[in-house]
PDB file of C-alpha atoms in Angstrom:
ATOM      1  CA  MET T 684       0.000   0.000   0.000  1.00  0.00           C
ATOM      2  CA  LEU T 685       1.077   3.605  -0.649  1.00  0.00           C
ATOM      3  CA  SER T 686       2.208   5.555   2.388  1.00  0.00           C
ATOM      4  CA  THR T 687       0.124   8.429   3.673  1.00  0.00           C
ATOM      5  CA  SER T 688       2.886  10.963   2.830  1.00  0.00           C
ATOM      6  CA  LEU T 689       3.119   9.717  -0.759  1.00  0.00           C
ATOM      7  CA  LEU T 690      -0.638  10.025  -1.219  1.00  0.00           C
ATOM      8  CA  LYS T 691      -0.575  13.595   0.094  1.00  0.00           C
ATOM      9  CA  SER T 692       2.314  14.504  -2.258  1.00  0.00           C
ATOM     10  CA  SER T 693       0.499  13.071  -5.282  1.00  0.00           C
ATOM     11  CA  SER T 694      -2.635  14.978  -4.332  1.00  0.00           C
ATOM     12  CA  ARG T 695      -0.750  18.252  -4.124  1.00  0.00           C
ATOM     13  CA  THR T 696       0.917  17.666  -7.521  1.00  0.00           C
ATOM     14  CA  LEU T 697      -2.418  16.883  -9.169  1.00  0.00           C
ATOM     15  CA  GLY T 698      -4.006  19.975  -7.640  1.00  0.00           C
ATOM     16  CA  ALA T 699      -1.211  22.226  -8.921  1.00  0.00           C
ATOM     17  CA  THR T 700      -1.479  20.731 -12.390  1.00  0.00           C
ATOM     18  CA  LEU T 701      -5.222  21.297 -12.481  1.00  0.00           C
ATOM     19  CA  LEU T 702      -4.776  24.907 -11.289  1.00  0.00           C
ATOM     20  CA  VAL T 703      -2.222  25.749 -14.020  1.00  0.00           C
ATOM     21  CA  SER T 704      -4.393  24.066 -16.650  1.00  0.00           C
ATOM     22  CA  GLY T 705      -7.390  26.072 -15.466  1.00  0.00           C
ATOM     23  CA  LEU T 706      -5.465  29.346 -15.663  1.00  0.00           C
ATOM     24  CA  LEU T 707      -4.241  28.543 -19.165  1.00  0.00           C
ATOM     25  CA  LEU T 708      -7.733  27.665 -20.327  1.00  0.00           C
ATOM     26  CA  SER T 709      -9.127  30.808 -18.718  1.00  0.00           C
ATOM     27  CA  GLY T 710      -6.502  32.970 -20.482  1.00  0.00           C
ATOM     28  CA  ALA T 711      -7.178  31.297 -23.803  1.00  0.00           C
ATOM     29  CA  ALA T 712     -10.912  31.846 -23.414  1.00  0.00           C
ATOM     30  CA  SER T 713     -10.532  35.569 -22.644  1.00  0.00           C
ATOM     31  CA  ALA T 714      -7.938  36.336 -25.378  1.00  0.00           C
ATOM     32  CA  GLN T 715      -9.384  38.009 -28.468  1.00  0.00           C
ATOM     33  CA  ILE T 716      -8.659  36.834 -31.972  1.00  0.00           C
ATOM     34  CA  SER T 717      -6.716  39.458 -33.967  1.00  0.00           C
ATOM     35  CA  THR T 718      -7.695  39.951 -37.588  1.00  0.00           C
ATOM     36  CA  PRO T 719      -6.692  42.607 -40.148  1.00  0.00           C
ATOM     37  CA  ALA T 720      -8.749  45.815 -39.991  1.00  0.00           C
ATOM     38  CA  ALA T 721     -10.992  46.477 -42.986  1.00  0.00           C
ATOM     39  CA  SER T 722      -9.864  50.121 -42.892  1.00  0.00           C
ATOM     40  CA  PRO T 723      -6.387  50.143 -41.316  1.00  0.00           C
ATOM     41  CA  LYS T 724      -5.165  53.148 -39.377  1.00  0.00           C
ATOM     42  CA  SER T 725      -2.407  55.239 -40.918  1.00  0.00           C
ATOM     43  CA  THR T 726      -0.276  58.177 -39.807  1.00  0.00           C
ATOM     44  CA  VAL T 727       1.645  60.412 -42.212  1.00  0.00           C
ATOM     45  CA  THR T 728       4.007  63.138 -40.992  1.00  0.00           C
ATOM     46  CA  GLN T 729       5.708  65.791 -43.069  1.00  0.00           C
ATOM     47  CA  ARG T 730       8.023  68.627 -42.093  1.00  0.00           C
ATOM     48  CA  VAL T 731       7.073  71.714 -44.079  1.00  0.00           C
ATOM     49  CA  GLY T 732       9.623  74.451 -43.575  1.00  0.00           C
ATOM     50  CA  LEU T 733      10.306  74.182 -39.844  1.00  0.00           C
ATOM     51  CA  THR T 734       6.823  72.918 -38.938  1.00  0.00           C
ATOM     52  CA  ASP T 735       5.815  69.286 -38.396  1.00  0.00           C
ATOM     53  CA  ILE T 736       2.384  68.326 -39.733  1.00  0.00           C
ATOM     54  CA  THR T 737       0.837  64.970 -38.791  1.00  0.00           C
ATOM     55  CA  ILE T 738      -2.339  63.449 -40.229  1.00  0.00           C
ATOM     56  CA  THR T 739      -3.899  60.351 -38.644  1.00  0.00           C
ATOM     57  CA  TYR T 740      -6.707  58.581 -40.506  1.00  0.00           C
ATOM     58  CA  SER T 741      -8.243  55.198 -41.374  1.00  0.00           C
ATOM     59  CA  ARG T 742      -8.072  53.917 -44.956  1.00  0.00           C
ATOM     60  CA  PRO T 743     -11.184  52.283 -46.458  1.00  0.00           C
ATOM     61  CA  SER T 744     -11.041  50.543 -49.840  1.00  0.00           C
ATOM     62  CA  ALA T 745     -13.445  50.960 -52.740  1.00  0.00           C
ATOM     63  CA  LYS T 746     -14.192  47.237 -53.264  1.00  0.00           C
ATOM     64  CA  GLY T 747     -16.159  47.922 -56.427  1.00  0.00           C
ATOM     65  CA  ARG T 748     -18.462  50.484 -54.807  1.00  0.00           C
ATOM     66  CA  ALA T 749     -19.362  53.964 -56.070  1.00  0.00           C
ATOM     67  CA  ILE T 750     -17.422  56.311 -53.773  1.00  0.00           C
ATOM     68  CA  PHE T 751     -18.521  59.925 -54.353  1.00  0.00           C
ATOM     69  CA  GLY T 752     -21.927  60.799 -55.765  1.00  0.00           C
ATOM     70  CA  ASP T 753     -25.470  62.050 -55.216  1.00  0.00           C
ATOM     71  CA  SER T 754     -28.316  60.160 -53.566  1.00  0.00           C
ATOM     72  CA  THR T 755     -29.203  58.284 -56.774  1.00  0.00           C
ATOM     73  CA  THR T 756     -25.806  56.526 -56.975  1.00  0.00           C
ATOM     74  CA  LYS T 757     -25.834  54.967 -53.489  1.00  0.00           C
ATOM     75  CA  ALA T 758     -22.346  56.363 -53.037  1.00  0.00           C
ATOM     76  CA  VAL T 759     -20.225  55.531 -50.000  1.00  0.00           C
ATOM     77  CA  VAL T 760     -19.602  59.277 -49.511  1.00  0.00           C
ATOM     78  CA  PRO T 761     -22.694  61.291 -50.525  1.00  0.00           C
ATOM     79  CA  TYR T 762     -22.287  64.798 -51.884  1.00  0.00           C
ATOM     80  CA  ALA T 763     -23.155  67.747 -49.635  1.00  0.00           C
ATOM     81  CA  LYS T 764     -22.780  65.745 -46.393  1.00  0.00           C
ATOM     82  CA  ARG T 765     -20.022  66.096 -43.827  1.00  0.00           C
ATOM     83  CA  TRP T 766     -17.535  63.227 -43.979  1.00  0.00           C
ATOM     84  CA  ARG T 767     -14.996  62.200 -41.360  1.00  0.00           C
ATOM     85  CA  THR T 768     -12.469  62.000 -44.241  1.00  0.00           C
ATOM     86  CA  GLY T 769     -11.771  58.311 -43.852  1.00  0.00           C
ATOM     87  CA  ALA T 770     -13.291  55.436 -41.884  1.00  0.00           C
ATOM     88  CA  ASN T 771     -13.750  54.583 -38.212  1.00  0.00           C
ATOM     89  CA  GLN T 772     -12.658  57.583 -36.115  1.00  0.00           C
ATOM     90  CA  THR T 773     -12.411  61.195 -37.217  1.00  0.00           C
ATOM     91  CA  THR T 774      -9.326  62.046 -39.247  1.00  0.00           C
ATOM     92  CA  THR T 775      -7.072  64.461 -37.345  1.00  0.00           C
ATOM     93  CA  ILE T 776      -4.431  66.942 -38.455  1.00  0.00           C
ATOM     94  CA  LYS T 777      -1.819  68.336 -36.070  1.00  0.00           C
ATOM     95  CA  PHE T 778       0.452  71.372 -36.512  1.00  0.00           C
ATOM     96  CA  SER T 779       3.533  71.932 -34.334  1.00  0.00           C
ATOM     97  CA  ASP T 780       3.400  75.683 -35.118  1.00  0.00           C
ATOM     98  CA  ASP T 781       0.911  78.204 -36.439  1.00  0.00           C
ATOM     99  CA  VAL T 782       0.216  77.756 -40.165  1.00  0.00           C
ATOM    100  CA  ILE T 783      -1.726  79.408 -42.975  1.00  0.00           C
ATOM    101  CA  LEU T 784      -4.441  77.252 -44.534  1.00  0.00           C
ATOM    102  CA  GLU T 785      -5.417  78.684 -47.918  1.00  0.00           C
ATOM    103  CA  GLY T 786      -4.973  82.201 -46.530  1.00  0.00           C
ATOM    104  CA  LYS T 787      -6.498  81.527 -43.095  1.00  0.00           C
ATOM    105  CA  LYS T 788      -4.300  81.526 -40.002  1.00  0.00           C
ATOM    106  CA  ILE T 789      -4.558  78.352 -37.924  1.00  0.00           C
ATOM    107  CA  PRO T 790      -3.020  78.183 -34.425  1.00  0.00           C
ATOM    108  CA  ALA T 791      -0.734  75.283 -33.556  1.00  0.00           C
ATOM    109  CA  GLY T 792      -2.664  72.267 -32.256  1.00  0.00           C
ATOM    110  CA  GLU T 793      -4.679  69.224 -33.295  1.00  0.00           C
ATOM    111  CA  TYR T 794      -7.962  69.435 -35.194  1.00  0.00           C
ATOM    112  CA  GLY T 795     -10.598  67.195 -36.680  1.00  0.00           C
ATOM    113  CA  LEU T 796     -10.240  67.174 -40.473  1.00  0.00           C
ATOM    114  CA  TYR T 797     -13.747  66.930 -41.942  1.00  0.00           C
ATOM    115  CA  THR T 798     -14.762  67.397 -45.561  1.00  0.00           C
ATOM    116  CA  ILE T 799     -18.005  68.045 -47.404  1.00  0.00           C
ATOM    117  CA  PRO T 800     -17.434  66.615 -50.889  1.00  0.00           C
ATOM    118  CA  GLY T 801     -19.313  67.986 -53.888  1.00  0.00           C
ATOM    119  CA  LYS T 802     -19.266  67.416 -57.612  1.00  0.00           C
ATOM    120  CA  THR T 803     -17.564  70.720 -58.425  1.00  0.00           C
ATOM    121  CA  ILE T 804     -16.297  71.911 -55.029  1.00  0.00           C
ATOM    122  CA  TRP T 805     -15.283  70.399 -51.684  1.00  0.00           C
ATOM    123  CA  THR T 806     -15.469  72.191 -48.358  1.00  0.00           C
ATOM    124  CA  VAL T 807     -12.642  71.342 -45.963  1.00  0.00           C
ATOM    125  CA  VAL T 808     -13.501  71.905 -42.305  1.00  0.00           C
ATOM    126  CA  LEU T 809     -11.020  72.120 -39.424  1.00  0.00           C
ATOM    127  CA  SER T 810     -12.820  71.548 -36.151  1.00  0.00           C
ATOM    128  CA  LYS T 811     -11.947  71.594 -32.462  1.00  0.00           C
ATOM    129  CA  ASN T 812     -13.945  68.368 -32.277  1.00  0.00           C
ATOM    130  CA  THR T 813     -11.670  65.388 -32.971  1.00  0.00           C
ATOM    131  CA  LYS T 814     -14.056  62.684 -31.688  1.00  0.00           C
ATOM    132  CA  GLN T 815     -17.313  63.144 -33.583  1.00  0.00           C
ATOM    133  CA  GLY T 816     -16.753  60.374 -36.114  1.00  0.00           C
ATOM    134  CA  ALA T 817     -19.776  59.745 -38.320  1.00  0.00           C
ATOM    135  CA  ASP T 818     -22.317  61.298 -35.943  1.00  0.00           C
ATOM    136  CA  VAL T 819     -23.433  64.159 -38.162  1.00  0.00           C
ATOM    137  CA  ALA T 820     -26.129  65.251 -35.731  1.00  0.00           C
ATOM    138  CA  GLY T 821     -23.555  66.055 -33.057  1.00  0.00           C
ATOM    139  CA  PHE T 822     -21.660  68.732 -34.952  1.00  0.00           C
ATOM    140  CA  LYS T 823     -21.630  72.286 -33.619  1.00  0.00           C
ATOM    141  CA  ALA T 824     -20.810  75.249 -35.803  1.00  0.00           C
ATOM    142  CA  ALA T 825     -18.992  76.816 -32.839  1.00  0.00           C
ATOM    143  CA  ASP T 826     -16.398  74.011 -33.008  1.00  0.00           C
ATOM    144  CA  ASP T 827     -15.375  74.906 -36.562  1.00  0.00           C
ATOM    145  CA  VAL T 828     -12.023  76.693 -36.674  1.00  0.00           C
ATOM    146  CA  ALA T 829     -11.874  77.270 -40.431  1.00  0.00           C
ATOM    147  CA  ARG T 830     -13.604  76.354 -43.671  1.00  0.00           C
ATOM    148  CA  ILE T 831     -11.860  76.438 -47.014  1.00  0.00           C
ATOM    149  CA  SER T 832     -12.692  75.306 -50.542  1.00  0.00           C
ATOM    150  CA  ALA T 833     -10.915  72.642 -52.576  1.00  0.00           C
ATOM    151  CA  LYS T 834     -11.583  71.843 -56.221  1.00  0.00           C
ATOM    152  CA  PRO T 835     -11.916  68.101 -56.985  1.00  0.00           C
ATOM    153  CA  LEU T 836      -9.956  66.719 -59.910  1.00  0.00           C
ATOM    154  CA  LYS T 837     -10.419  63.521 -61.895  1.00  0.00           C
ATOM    155  CA  LEU T 838      -7.530  61.078 -61.633  1.00  0.00           C
ATOM    156  CA  ALA T 839      -6.197  59.169 -64.614  1.00  0.00           C
ATOM    157  CA  ASN T 840      -5.684  55.998 -62.574  1.00  0.00           C
ATOM    158  CA  LYS T 841      -7.912  54.466 -59.942  1.00  0.00           C
ATOM    159  CA  VAL T 842      -6.855  54.680 -56.287  1.00  0.00           C
ATOM    160  CA  GLU T 843      -8.379  51.625 -54.613  1.00  0.00           C
ATOM    161  CA  THR T 844      -7.628  52.595 -51.002  1.00  0.00           C
ATOM    162  CA  PHE T 845      -8.309  56.077 -49.634  1.00  0.00           C
ATOM    163  CA  THR T 846      -4.999  57.939 -49.412  1.00  0.00           C
ATOM    164  CA  ILE T 847      -3.884  61.236 -47.902  1.00  0.00           C
ATOM    165  CA  ASN T 848      -0.405  62.467 -48.708  1.00  0.00           C
ATOM    166  CA  PHE T 849       1.699  65.617 -49.002  1.00  0.00           C
ATOM    167  CA  SER T 850       2.613  66.889 -52.460  1.00  0.00           C
ATOM    168  CA  ASP T 851       4.152  69.884 -54.248  1.00  0.00           C
ATOM    169  CA  LEU T 852       6.612  70.614 -51.433  1.00  0.00           C
ATOM    170  CA  THR T 853       8.542  73.903 -51.298  1.00  0.00           C
ATOM    171  CA  PRO T 854      10.736  75.248 -48.472  1.00  0.00           C
ATOM    172  CA  SER T 855       7.623  76.729 -46.832  1.00  0.00           C
ATOM    173  CA  THR T 856       4.511  75.156 -48.411  1.00  0.00           C
ATOM    174  CA  ALA T 857       2.876  71.829 -49.205  1.00  0.00           C
ATOM    175  CA  ASN T 858      -0.424  70.537 -50.498  1.00  0.00           C
ATOM    176  CA  VAL T 859      -2.486  67.982 -48.591  1.00  0.00           C
ATOM    177  CA  ASP T 860      -3.790  65.667 -51.298  1.00  0.00           C
ATOM    178  CA  MET T 861      -6.810  63.414 -50.626  1.00  0.00           C
ATOM    179  CA  GLN T 862      -7.347  60.652 -53.207  1.00  0.00           C
ATOM    180  CA  TRP T 863      -9.892  57.882 -53.578  1.00  0.00           C
ATOM    181  CA  GLU T 864     -11.177  55.997 -56.607  1.00  0.00           C
ATOM    182  CA  LEU T 865     -10.919  58.531 -59.465  1.00  0.00           C
ATOM    183  CA  THR T 866     -11.168  61.721 -57.371  1.00  0.00           C
ATOM    184  CA  SER T 867      -8.506  63.959 -55.875  1.00  0.00           C
ATOM    185  CA  ALA T 868      -8.953  67.114 -53.792  1.00  0.00           C
ATOM    186  CA  LYS T 869      -6.113  69.120 -52.290  1.00  0.00           C
ATOM    187  CA  PHE T 870      -5.523  72.189 -50.159  1.00  0.00           C
ATOM    188  CA  LYS T 871      -2.414  74.278 -49.486  1.00  0.00           C
ATOM    189  CA  ILE T 872      -0.621  74.766 -46.178  1.00  0.00           C
ATOM    190  CA  THR T 873       1.888  77.603 -45.751  1.00  0.00           C
ATOM    191  CA  THR T 874       4.298  77.720 -42.825  1.00  0.00           C
ATOM    192  CA  ASP T 875       6.232  80.629 -41.354  1.00  0.00           C
ATOM    193  CA  VAL T 876       9.897  80.083 -42.146  1.00  0.00           C
ATOM    194  CA  ASP T 877      11.465  83.517 -42.628  1.00  0.00           C
ATOM    195  CA  SER T 878      10.766  84.986 -39.187  1.00  0.00           C
ATOM    196  CA  LYS T 879      12.066  81.838 -37.482  1.00  0.00           C
ATOM    197  CA  VAL T 880      15.266  81.669 -39.495  1.00  0.00           C
ATOM    198  CA  MET T 881      15.870  85.408 -39.142  1.00  0.00           C
ATOM    199  CA  ALA T 882      15.426  85.098 -35.377  1.00  0.00           C
ATOM    200  CA  GLN T 883      18.088  82.377 -35.322  1.00  0.00           C
ATOM    201  CA  ILE T 884      20.458  84.459 -37.443  1.00  0.00           C
ATOM    202  CA  ASP T 885      19.929  87.434 -35.150  1.00  0.00           C
ATOM    203  CA  GLU T 886      20.633  85.342 -32.045  1.00  0.00           C
ATOM    204  CA  LYS T 887      23.509  83.181 -33.280  1.00  0.00           C
ATOM    205  CA  VAL T 888      25.254  85.355 -35.894  1.00  0.00           C
ATOM    206  CA  ILE T 889      24.403  89.031 -35.460  1.00  0.00           C
ATOM    207  CA  LYS T 890      24.338  89.051 -31.649  1.00  0.00           C
ATOM    208  CA  GLY T 891      26.266  85.855 -31.033  1.00  0.00           C
ATOM    209  CA  SER T 892      29.815  85.458 -29.800  1.00  0.00           C
ATOM    210  CA  ASN T 893      32.279  82.832 -31.056  1.00  0.00           C
ATOM    211  CA  VAL T 894      30.206  82.354 -34.204  1.00  0.00           C
ATOM    212  CA  SER T 895      31.090  79.122 -36.026  1.00  0.00           C
ATOM    213  CA  ALA T 896      32.014  78.947 -39.700  1.00  0.00           C
ATOM    214  CA  ASN T 897      28.945  76.754 -40.252  1.00  0.00           C
ATOM    215  CA  ASP T 898      26.609  79.422 -38.828  1.00  0.00           C
ATOM    216  CA  TYR T 899      28.217  82.165 -40.930  1.00  0.00           C
ATOM    217  CA  ALA T 900      27.821  79.992 -44.021  1.00  0.00           C
ATOM    218  CA  ALA T 901      24.223  79.038 -43.221  1.00  0.00           C
ATOM    219  CA  ALA T 902      23.272  82.692 -42.745  1.00  0.00           C
ATOM    220  CA  ALA T 903      24.960  83.648 -46.024  1.00  0.00           C
ATOM    221  CA  VAL T 904      23.205  80.864 -47.949  1.00  0.00           C
ATOM    222  CA  TYR T 905      19.818  81.886 -46.531  1.00  0.00           C
ATOM    223  CA  TYR T 906      20.377  85.498 -47.567  1.00  0.00           C
ATOM    224  CA  LEU T 907      21.457  84.352 -51.036  1.00  0.00           C
ATOM    225  CA  ASP T 908      18.512  82.001 -51.548  1.00  0.00           C
ATOM    226  CA  ASN T 909      15.965  84.551 -50.334  1.00  0.00           C
ATOM    227  CA  ASP T 910      17.268  87.671 -52.136  1.00  0.00           C
ATOM    228  CA  LYS T 911      18.251  89.531 -48.984  1.00  0.00           C
ATOM    229  CA  ASP T 912      21.252  91.846 -48.414  1.00  0.00           C
ATOM    230  CA  MET T 913      23.999  90.457 -50.681  1.00  0.00           C
ATOM    231  CA  LYS T 914      26.714  92.648 -49.111  1.00  0.00           C
ATOM    232  CA  GLN T 915      25.921  91.133 -45.743  1.00  0.00           C
ATOM    233  CA  ALA T 916      25.797  87.644 -47.249  1.00  0.00           C
ATOM    234  CA  LEU T 917      29.253  88.193 -48.787  1.00  0.00           C
ATOM    235  CA  ALA T 918      30.693  89.422 -45.476  1.00  0.00           C
ATOM    236  CA  TRP T 919      29.404  86.317 -43.698  1.00  0.00           C
ATOM    237  CA  ILE T 920      30.625  83.814 -46.284  1.00  0.00           C
ATOM    238  CA  GLN T 921      34.051  85.484 -46.264  1.00  0.00           C
ATOM    239  CA  LYS T 922      34.190  84.992 -42.499  1.00  0.00           C
ATOM    240  CA  ALA T 923      33.229  81.341 -42.983  1.00  0.00           C
ATOM    241  CA  ASN T 924      36.071  80.937 -45.484  1.00  0.00           C
ATOM    242  CA  GLU T 925      38.751  82.814 -43.522  1.00  0.00           C
ATOM    243  CA  LYS T 926      40.240  79.960 -41.473  1.00  0.00           C
ATOM    244  CA  ASP T 927      39.301  76.744 -43.287  1.00  0.00           C
ATOM    245  CA  PRO T 928      37.753  77.291 -46.710  1.00  0.00           C
ATOM    246  CA  LYS T 929      35.578  74.414 -47.943  1.00  0.00           C
ATOM    247  CA  PHE T 930      34.876  74.027 -51.638  1.00  0.00           C
ATOM    248  CA  TRP T 931      31.100  74.279 -51.108  1.00  0.00           C
ATOM    249  CA  ASN T 932      31.419  77.505 -49.101  1.00  0.00           C
ATOM    250  CA  VAL T 933      33.804  79.064 -51.609  1.00  0.00           C
ATOM    251  CA  HIS T 934      31.290  78.132 -54.310  1.00  0.00           C
ATOM    252  CA  THR T 935      28.642  79.998 -52.312  1.00  0.00           C
ATOM    253  CA  GLU T 936      30.911  83.055 -52.346  1.00  0.00           C
ATOM    254  CA  ALA T 937      31.180  82.739 -56.129  1.00  0.00           C
ATOM    255  CA  LYS T 938      27.376  82.603 -56.425  1.00  0.00           C
ATOM    256  CA  ILE T 939      26.946  85.673 -54.212  1.00  0.00           C
ATOM    257  CA  ARG T 940      29.513  87.649 -56.206  1.00  0.00           C
ATOM    258  CA  LEU T 941      27.820  86.579 -59.452  1.00  0.00           C
ATOM    259  CA  LYS T 942      24.503  87.839 -58.125  1.00  0.00           C
ATOM    260  CA  MET T 943      26.188  91.130 -57.176  1.00  0.00           C
ATOM    261  CA  LYS T 944      27.514  91.351 -60.781  1.00  0.00           C
ATOM    262  CA  ASP T 945      31.091  91.109 -59.536  1.00  0.00           C
ATOM    263  CA  TYR T 946      32.024  88.834 -62.419  1.00  0.00           C
ATOM    264  CA  LYS T 947      35.781  88.991 -61.845  1.00  0.00           C
ATOM    265  CA  GLY T 948      35.382  88.131 -58.167  1.00  0.00           C
ATOM    266  CA  ALA T 949      32.886  85.370 -59.004  1.00  0.00           C
ATOM    267  CA  THR T 950      35.348  83.813 -61.461  1.00  0.00           C
ATOM    268  CA  THR T 951      38.222  83.952 -58.964  1.00  0.00           C
ATOM    269  CA  ALA T 952      36.116  82.330 -56.221  1.00  0.00           C
ATOM    270  CA  ALA T 953      34.789  79.658 -58.606  1.00  0.00           C
ATOM    271  CA  GLU T 954      38.328  78.800 -59.721  1.00  0.00           C
ATOM    272  CA  GLN T 955      39.399  78.425 -56.093  1.00  0.00           C
ATOM    273  CA  SER T 956      36.329  76.297 -55.331  1.00  0.00           C
ATOM    274  CA  LYS T 957      37.053  74.103 -58.360  1.00  0.00           C
ATOM    275  CA  LYS T 958      40.639  73.550 -57.257  1.00  0.00           C
ATOM    276  CA  LEU T 959      39.485  72.491 -53.780  1.00  0.00           C
ATOM    277  CA  ALA T 960      36.772  70.274 -55.254  1.00  0.00           C
ATOM    278  CA  VAL T 961      39.233  68.517 -57.558  1.00  0.00           C
ATOM    279  CA  GLU T 962      41.564  67.910 -54.598  1.00  0.00           C
ATOM    280  CA  ALA T 963      38.586  66.405 -52.740  1.00  0.00           C
ATOM    281  CA  LYS T 964      37.685  64.365 -55.846  1.00  0.00           C
ATOM    282  CA  ASN T 965      34.235  65.949 -56.007  1.00  0.00           C
ATOM    283  CA  THR T 966      33.405  66.050 -59.706  1.00  0.00           C
ATOM    284  CA  ASP T 967      29.918  67.523 -59.170  1.00  0.00           C
ATOM    285  CA  TYR T 968      31.250  70.738 -57.628  1.00  0.00           C
ATOM    286  CA  ALA T 969      34.045  70.930 -60.173  1.00  0.00           C
ATOM    287  CA  LYS T 970      31.400  70.905 -62.918  1.00  0.00           C
ATOM    288  CA  MET T 971      29.219  73.427 -61.068  1.00  0.00           C
ATOM    289  CA  ASN T 972      32.163  75.812 -60.859  1.00  0.00           C
ATOM    290  CA  ASP T 973      32.900  75.431 -64.572  1.00  0.00           C
ATOM    291  CA  GLU T 974      29.284  76.361 -65.280  1.00  0.00           C
ATOM    292  CA  LEU T 975      29.466  79.386 -62.993  1.00  0.00           C
ATOM    293  CA  ILE T 976      32.711  80.590 -64.622  1.00  0.00           C
ATOM    294  CA  ALA T 977      31.015  80.302 -68.008  1.00  0.00           C
ATOM    295  CA  GLN T 978      28.047  82.351 -66.731  1.00  0.00           C
ATOM    296  CA  ALA T 979      30.370  85.051 -65.390  1.00  0.00           C
ATOM    297  CA  LYS T 980      32.293  85.310 -68.675  1.00  0.00           C
ATOM    298  CA  LYS T 981      29.071  85.475 -70.682  1.00  0.00           C
ATOM    299  CA  ALA T 982      27.630  88.206 -68.447  1.00  0.00           C
ATOM    300  CA  LYS T 983      30.649  90.527 -68.739  1.00  0.00           C
TER     301      LYS T 983
END
């Protein structure tokens, strides 16, 4: 016969096994099955100028349905009705700084991005309400921050899944482009770049002490690219080139002198830049300097 102690040990082992099995079964029963979302969530971020813009939205697919249309077409997105600009939750757009939206100033922050599609015109609505979703009855006009118009365009190729992206980028602007099926509608965002860069130049270059060659060069390039004071730009790039001239900075000096119609000085600087570029085995800058020298000779 089994001893009493052995029976007790076996009982404890069996009880522990049953407890672990029960916990595993309980966990398995409560765990949810994960499946792909019909309209997956997407986030797209773009730096425009010095401002970060983030759009978060869900992406439905056409699946053979009519997407935009009037009441007779049984469209997914009916004309003249507010749309959450995607599926599931409201699409949101977030600005790290103040921006200009088609001429209207928008403070930094996060907004609901709603649209009212139409056959010939869309209305884009920025709202303080980021949670309304598809509940049209819950909208309040007081929550609207701005309304702008966007002209819809017909696409040459079908876009199966609703897409929002940034296009036509410049140093201070970008278009937000909304595309689905054969329709595209876009609106322009303008960011404030000049005042921010000028504030940095004032702090680090004009009022700064122990200014680095890189800061002098950056200030000179900004003045050159934005048609500001060329005499000041030349003074800064010369300071950048005083101690350790780099071929790209000397090329900037050549460009500034060319813009100032100092063709002799532009040629001299370009020749120096080319020599440094050849020593560094940079054929691109060598070619760029040849082109600049040719421009200077032609302009004389």
